[in-house]
DNA sequence: AGCCTGACTCGGA
DNA sequence: CTCCGAGCCAGGC
């Protein structure tokens, strides 16, 4: 199921997600570390999934493969892809992002 | 406490 | 580079 993470843990995750610059993307693992959650990359995903907050740029958080991998739903996936493309991020034919090019890095904006 | 599940990640084939 | 299996963390029952 989709467990609900403690509010403080959510807050950390959200704080990190909000730092992701426009036109950049970050991986779950990356966010987890920045949030001080170590390897709890999954928790990041659950937290974002449970939230569904439009004011939060959750669309910039993707998996290490550079792809938007939701369980099976297409709705959110398509919407997310559109949002990212609108930010100037390119997707290949497989619907994947070139992380080496768009991944958020400190000092890189 | 114990077991199951999940927007994940890594390493090996 | 892609596919598979095992590992990790936290929450719900």
PDB file of C-alpha atoms (C1' of nucleotides) in Angstrom:
ATOM      1  CA  UNK A   1       0.000   0.000   0.000  1.00  0.00           C
ATOM      2  CA  UNK A   2       0.948   3.617   0.121  1.00  0.00           C
ATOM      3  CA  UNK A   3       2.089   4.215   3.698  1.00  0.00           C
ATOM      4  CA  UNK A   4       1.881   7.689   5.087  1.00  0.00           C
ATOM      5  CA  UNK A   5       5.206   9.088   6.112  1.00  0.00           C
ATOM      6  CA  UNK A   6       5.537  11.177   9.231  1.00  0.00           C
ATOM      7  CA  UNK A   7       4.815  14.879   8.684  1.00  0.00           C
ATOM      8  CA  UNK A   8       8.344  15.909   9.569  1.00  0.00           C
ATOM      9  CA  UNK A   9       9.769  13.491   7.038  1.00  0.00           C
ATOM     10  CA  UNK A  10       7.416  14.869   4.394  1.00  0.00           C
ATOM     11  CA  UNK A  11       8.490  18.343   5.229  1.00  0.00           C
ATOM     12  CA  UNK A  12      12.122  17.505   4.625  1.00  0.00           C
ATOM     13  CA  UNK A  13      11.351  15.926   1.311  1.00  0.00           C
ATOM     14  CA  UNK A  14       9.165  18.794   0.188  1.00  0.00           C
ATOM     15  CA  UNK A  15      11.772  21.302   1.231  1.00  0.00           C
ATOM     16  CA  UNK A  16      14.303  19.619  -1.012  1.00  0.00           C
ATOM     17  CA  UNK A  17      11.902  19.268  -3.916  1.00  0.00           C
ATOM     18  CA  UNK A  18      11.134  22.964  -3.782  1.00  0.00           C
ATOM     19  CA  UNK A  19      14.824  23.709  -4.200  1.00  0.00           C
ATOM     20  CA  UNK A  20      14.951  21.999  -7.563  1.00  0.00           C
ATOM     21  CA  UNK A  21      15.412  24.764 -10.113  1.00  0.00           C
ATOM     22  CA  UNK A  22      13.131  25.259 -13.068  1.00  0.00           C
ATOM     23  CA  UNK A  23      14.191  23.161 -16.012  1.00  0.00           C
ATOM     24  CA  UNK A  24      16.078  20.676 -13.842  1.00  0.00           C
ATOM     25  CA  UNK A  25      15.252  17.222 -12.529  1.00  0.00           C
ATOM     26  CA  UNK A  26      16.403  15.164  -9.551  1.00  0.00           C
ATOM     27  CA  UNK A  27      16.253  11.475  -8.748  1.00  0.00           C
ATOM     28  CA  UNK A  28      14.445   9.998  -5.759  1.00  0.00           C
ATOM     29  CA  UNK A  29      17.694   8.811  -4.293  1.00  0.00           C
ATOM     30  CA  UNK A  30      19.166  12.247  -4.694  1.00  0.00           C
ATOM     31  CA  UNK A  31      16.272  13.888  -2.901  1.00  0.00           C
ATOM     32  CA  UNK A  32      16.388  11.261  -0.168  1.00  0.00           C
ATOM     33  CA  UNK A  33      20.014  12.052   0.571  1.00  0.00           C
ATOM     34  CA  UNK A  34      19.518  15.794   0.485  1.00  0.00           C
ATOM     35  CA  UNK A  35      16.598  15.339   2.859  1.00  0.00           C
ATOM     36  CA  UNK A  36      18.800  13.358   5.192  1.00  0.00           C
ATOM     37  CA  UNK A  37      16.880  10.142   4.610  1.00  0.00           C
ATOM     38  CA  UNK A  38      19.855   8.202   3.338  1.00  0.00           C
ATOM     39  CA  UNK A  39      18.785   5.428   0.992  1.00  0.00           C
ATOM     40  CA  UNK A  40      15.100   5.833   1.631  1.00  0.00           C
ATOM     41  CA  UNK A  41      14.522   6.744  -1.979  1.00  0.00           C
ATOM     42  CA  UNK A  42      11.224   4.933  -1.893  1.00  0.00           C
ATOM     43  CA  UNK A  43       9.856   7.037   0.886  1.00  0.00           C
ATOM     44  CA  UNK A  44      10.395  10.055  -1.277  1.00  0.00           C
ATOM     45  CA  UNK A  45       8.223   8.583  -3.951  1.00  0.00           C
ATOM     46  CA  UNK A  46       5.509   7.650  -1.526  1.00  0.00           C
ATOM     47  CA  UNK A  47       5.546  11.040   0.060  1.00  0.00           C
ATOM     48  CA  UNK A  48       5.127  12.778  -3.270  1.00  0.00           C
ATOM     49  CA  UNK A  49       2.504  10.341  -4.412  1.00  0.00           C
ATOM     50  CA  UNK A  50       0.464  10.826  -1.273  1.00  0.00           C
ATOM     51  CA  UNK A  51       0.734  14.578  -1.434  1.00  0.00           C
ATOM     52  CA  UNK A  52      -0.597  15.542  -4.859  1.00  0.00           C
ATOM     53  CA  UNK A  53       0.194  19.191  -4.246  1.00  0.00           C
ATOM     54  CA  UNK A  54       0.235  21.313  -7.374  1.00  0.00           C
ATOM     55  CA  UNK A  55       2.326  24.022  -5.791  1.00  0.00           C
ATOM     56  CA  UNK A  56       5.113  21.512  -5.321  1.00  0.00           C
ATOM     57  CA  UNK A  57       7.297  20.782  -8.378  1.00  0.00           C
ATOM     58  CA  UNK A  58       7.054  17.035  -7.862  1.00  0.00           C
ATOM     59  CA  UNK A  59       7.243  16.610 -11.607  1.00  0.00           C
ATOM     60  CA  UNK A  60      10.958  17.329 -11.411  1.00  0.00           C
ATOM     61  CA  UNK A  61      11.561  14.223  -9.357  1.00  0.00           C
ATOM     62  CA  UNK A  62      12.152  11.106 -11.443  1.00  0.00           C
ATOM     63  CA  UNK A  63      13.892   7.754 -11.032  1.00  0.00           C
ATOM     64  CA  UNK A  64      17.565   6.986 -11.639  1.00  0.00           C
ATOM     65  CA  UNK A  65      16.797   5.782 -15.138  1.00  0.00           C
ATOM     66  CA  UNK A  66      15.712   9.259 -16.059  1.00  0.00           C
ATOM     67  CA  UNK A  67      12.190   8.113 -16.646  1.00  0.00           C
ATOM     68  CA  UNK A  68       8.844   8.866 -15.123  1.00  0.00           C
ATOM     69  CA  UNK A  69       7.868   5.532 -13.708  1.00  0.00           C
ATOM     70  CA  UNK A  70       4.471   5.439 -12.144  1.00  0.00           C
ATOM     71  CA  UNK A  71       2.756   2.213 -11.307  1.00  0.00           C
ATOM     72  CA  UNK A  72       0.488   2.002 -14.315  1.00  0.00           C
ATOM     73  CA  UNK A  73      -1.567   5.149 -14.503  1.00  0.00           C
ATOM     74  CA  UNK A  74      -1.060   7.304 -17.547  1.00  0.00           C
ATOM     75  CA  UNK A  75      -2.795  10.461 -16.447  1.00  0.00           C
ATOM     76  CA  UNK A  76      -0.200  11.835 -14.002  1.00  0.00           C
ATOM     77  CA  UNK A  77       2.586  10.484 -16.125  1.00  0.00           C
ATOM     78  CA  UNK A  78       1.536  12.343 -19.242  1.00  0.00           C
ATOM     79  CA  UNK A  79       0.858  15.506 -17.297  1.00  0.00           C
ATOM     80  CA  UNK A  80       4.266  15.340 -15.686  1.00  0.00           C
ATOM     81  CA  UNK A  81       5.990  14.815 -18.975  1.00  0.00           C
ATOM     82  CA  UNK A  82       4.220  17.788 -20.464  1.00  0.00           C
ATOM     83  CA  UNK A  83       5.181  19.999 -17.560  1.00  0.00           C
ATOM     84  CA  UNK A  84       8.811  19.034 -17.895  1.00  0.00           C
ATOM     85  CA  UNK A  85       8.843  19.492 -21.639  1.00  0.00           C
ATOM     86  CA  UNK A  86       7.358  22.895 -21.070  1.00  0.00           C
ATOM     87  CA  UNK A  87      10.356  23.660 -18.888  1.00  0.00           C
ATOM     88  CA  UNK A  88      12.622  22.864 -21.785  1.00  0.00           C
ATOM     89  CA  UNK A  89      13.479  19.277 -20.889  1.00  0.00           C
ATOM     90  CA  UNK A  90      13.768  16.852 -23.773  1.00  0.00           C
ATOM     91  CA  UNK A  91      12.434  13.310 -23.728  1.00  0.00           C
ATOM     92  CA  UNK A  92      13.745  10.623 -26.030  1.00  0.00           C
ATOM     93  CA  UNK A  93      11.525   8.246 -27.958  1.00  0.00           C
ATOM     94  CA  UNK A  94      11.353   6.075 -24.893  1.00  0.00           C
ATOM     95  CA  UNK A  95      10.120   8.913 -22.780  1.00  0.00           C
ATOM     96  CA  UNK A  96      13.343   9.240 -20.853  1.00  0.00           C
ATOM     97  CA  UNK A  97      15.342  12.260 -19.789  1.00  0.00           C
ATOM     98  CA  UNK A  98      19.087  12.609 -20.221  1.00  0.00           C
ATOM     99  CA  UNK A  99      20.108  12.842 -16.591  1.00  0.00           C
ATOM    100  CA  UNK A 100      23.698  13.722 -17.420  1.00  0.00           C
ATOM    101  CA  UNK A 101      22.283  16.822 -18.985  1.00  0.00           C
ATOM    102  CA  UNK A 102      19.243  17.793 -16.921  1.00  0.00           C
ATOM    103  CA  UNK A 103      19.943  16.393 -13.480  1.00  0.00           C
ATOM    104  CA  UNK A 104      20.039  19.051 -10.789  1.00  0.00           C
ATOM    105  CA  UNK A 105      23.535  19.646  -9.514  1.00  0.00           C
ATOM    106  CA  UNK A 106      24.880  22.065  -7.004  1.00  0.00           C
ATOM    107  CA  UNK A 107      26.345  25.074  -8.732  1.00  0.00           C
ATOM    108  CA  UNK A 108      24.609  24.083 -11.922  1.00  0.00           C
ATOM    109  CA  UNK A 109      21.552  25.974 -12.921  1.00  0.00           C
TER     110      UNK A 109
ATOM    111  C1'  DA B   1       7.113  -7.621  17.382  1.00  0.00           C
ATOM    112  C1'  DG B   2       6.434  -9.689  12.633  1.00  0.00           C
ATOM    113  C1'  DC B   3       5.074  -9.566   7.897  1.00  0.00           C
ATOM    114  C1'  DC B   4       3.695  -7.208   3.528  1.00  0.00           C
ATOM    115  C1'  DT B   5       3.971  -3.458   0.240  1.00  0.00           C
ATOM    116  C1'  DG B   6       5.960   0.281  -2.462  1.00  0.00           C
ATOM    117  C1'  DA B   7       6.670   7.309  -7.789  1.00  0.00           C
ATOM    118  C1'  DC B   8      13.414   3.336  -5.701  1.00  0.00           C
ATOM    119  C1'  DT B   9      18.575   1.879  -6.473  1.00  0.00           C
ATOM    120  C1'  DC B  10      22.469  -0.931  -7.260  1.00  0.00           C
ATOM    121  C1'  DG B  11      25.069  -4.741  -9.136  1.00  0.00           C
ATOM    122  C1'  DG B  12      25.466  -8.728 -11.994  1.00  0.00           C
ATOM    123  C1'  DA B  13      24.222 -11.309 -16.353  1.00  0.00           C
TER     124       DA B  13
ATOM    125  C1'  DC C   1      22.386  -0.436 -22.910  1.00  0.00           C
ATOM    126  C1'  DT C   2      18.549  -3.598 -21.082  1.00  0.00           C
ATOM    127  C1'  DC C   3      16.576  -7.132 -17.928  1.00  0.00           C
ATOM    128  C1'  DC C   4      16.514  -9.508 -13.194  1.00  0.00           C
ATOM    129  C1'  DG C   5      17.124 -10.264  -8.602  1.00  0.00           C
ATOM    130  C1'  DA C   6      18.409  -8.617  -3.984  1.00  0.00           C
ATOM    131  C1'  DG C   7      18.757  -4.761  -0.733  1.00  0.00           C
ATOM    132  C1'  DC C   8      17.062  -0.659   1.955  1.00  0.00           C
ATOM    133  C1'  DC C   9      13.779   2.392   4.614  1.00  0.00           C
ATOM    134  C1'  DA C  10       9.463   3.554   6.627  1.00  0.00           C
ATOM    135  C1'  DG C  11       4.566   2.864   7.339  1.00  0.00           C
ATOM    136  C1'  DG C  12       0.226   0.121   7.914  1.00  0.00           C
ATOM    137  C1'  DC C  13      -2.114  -4.020   9.793  1.00  0.00           C
TER     138       DC C  13
END
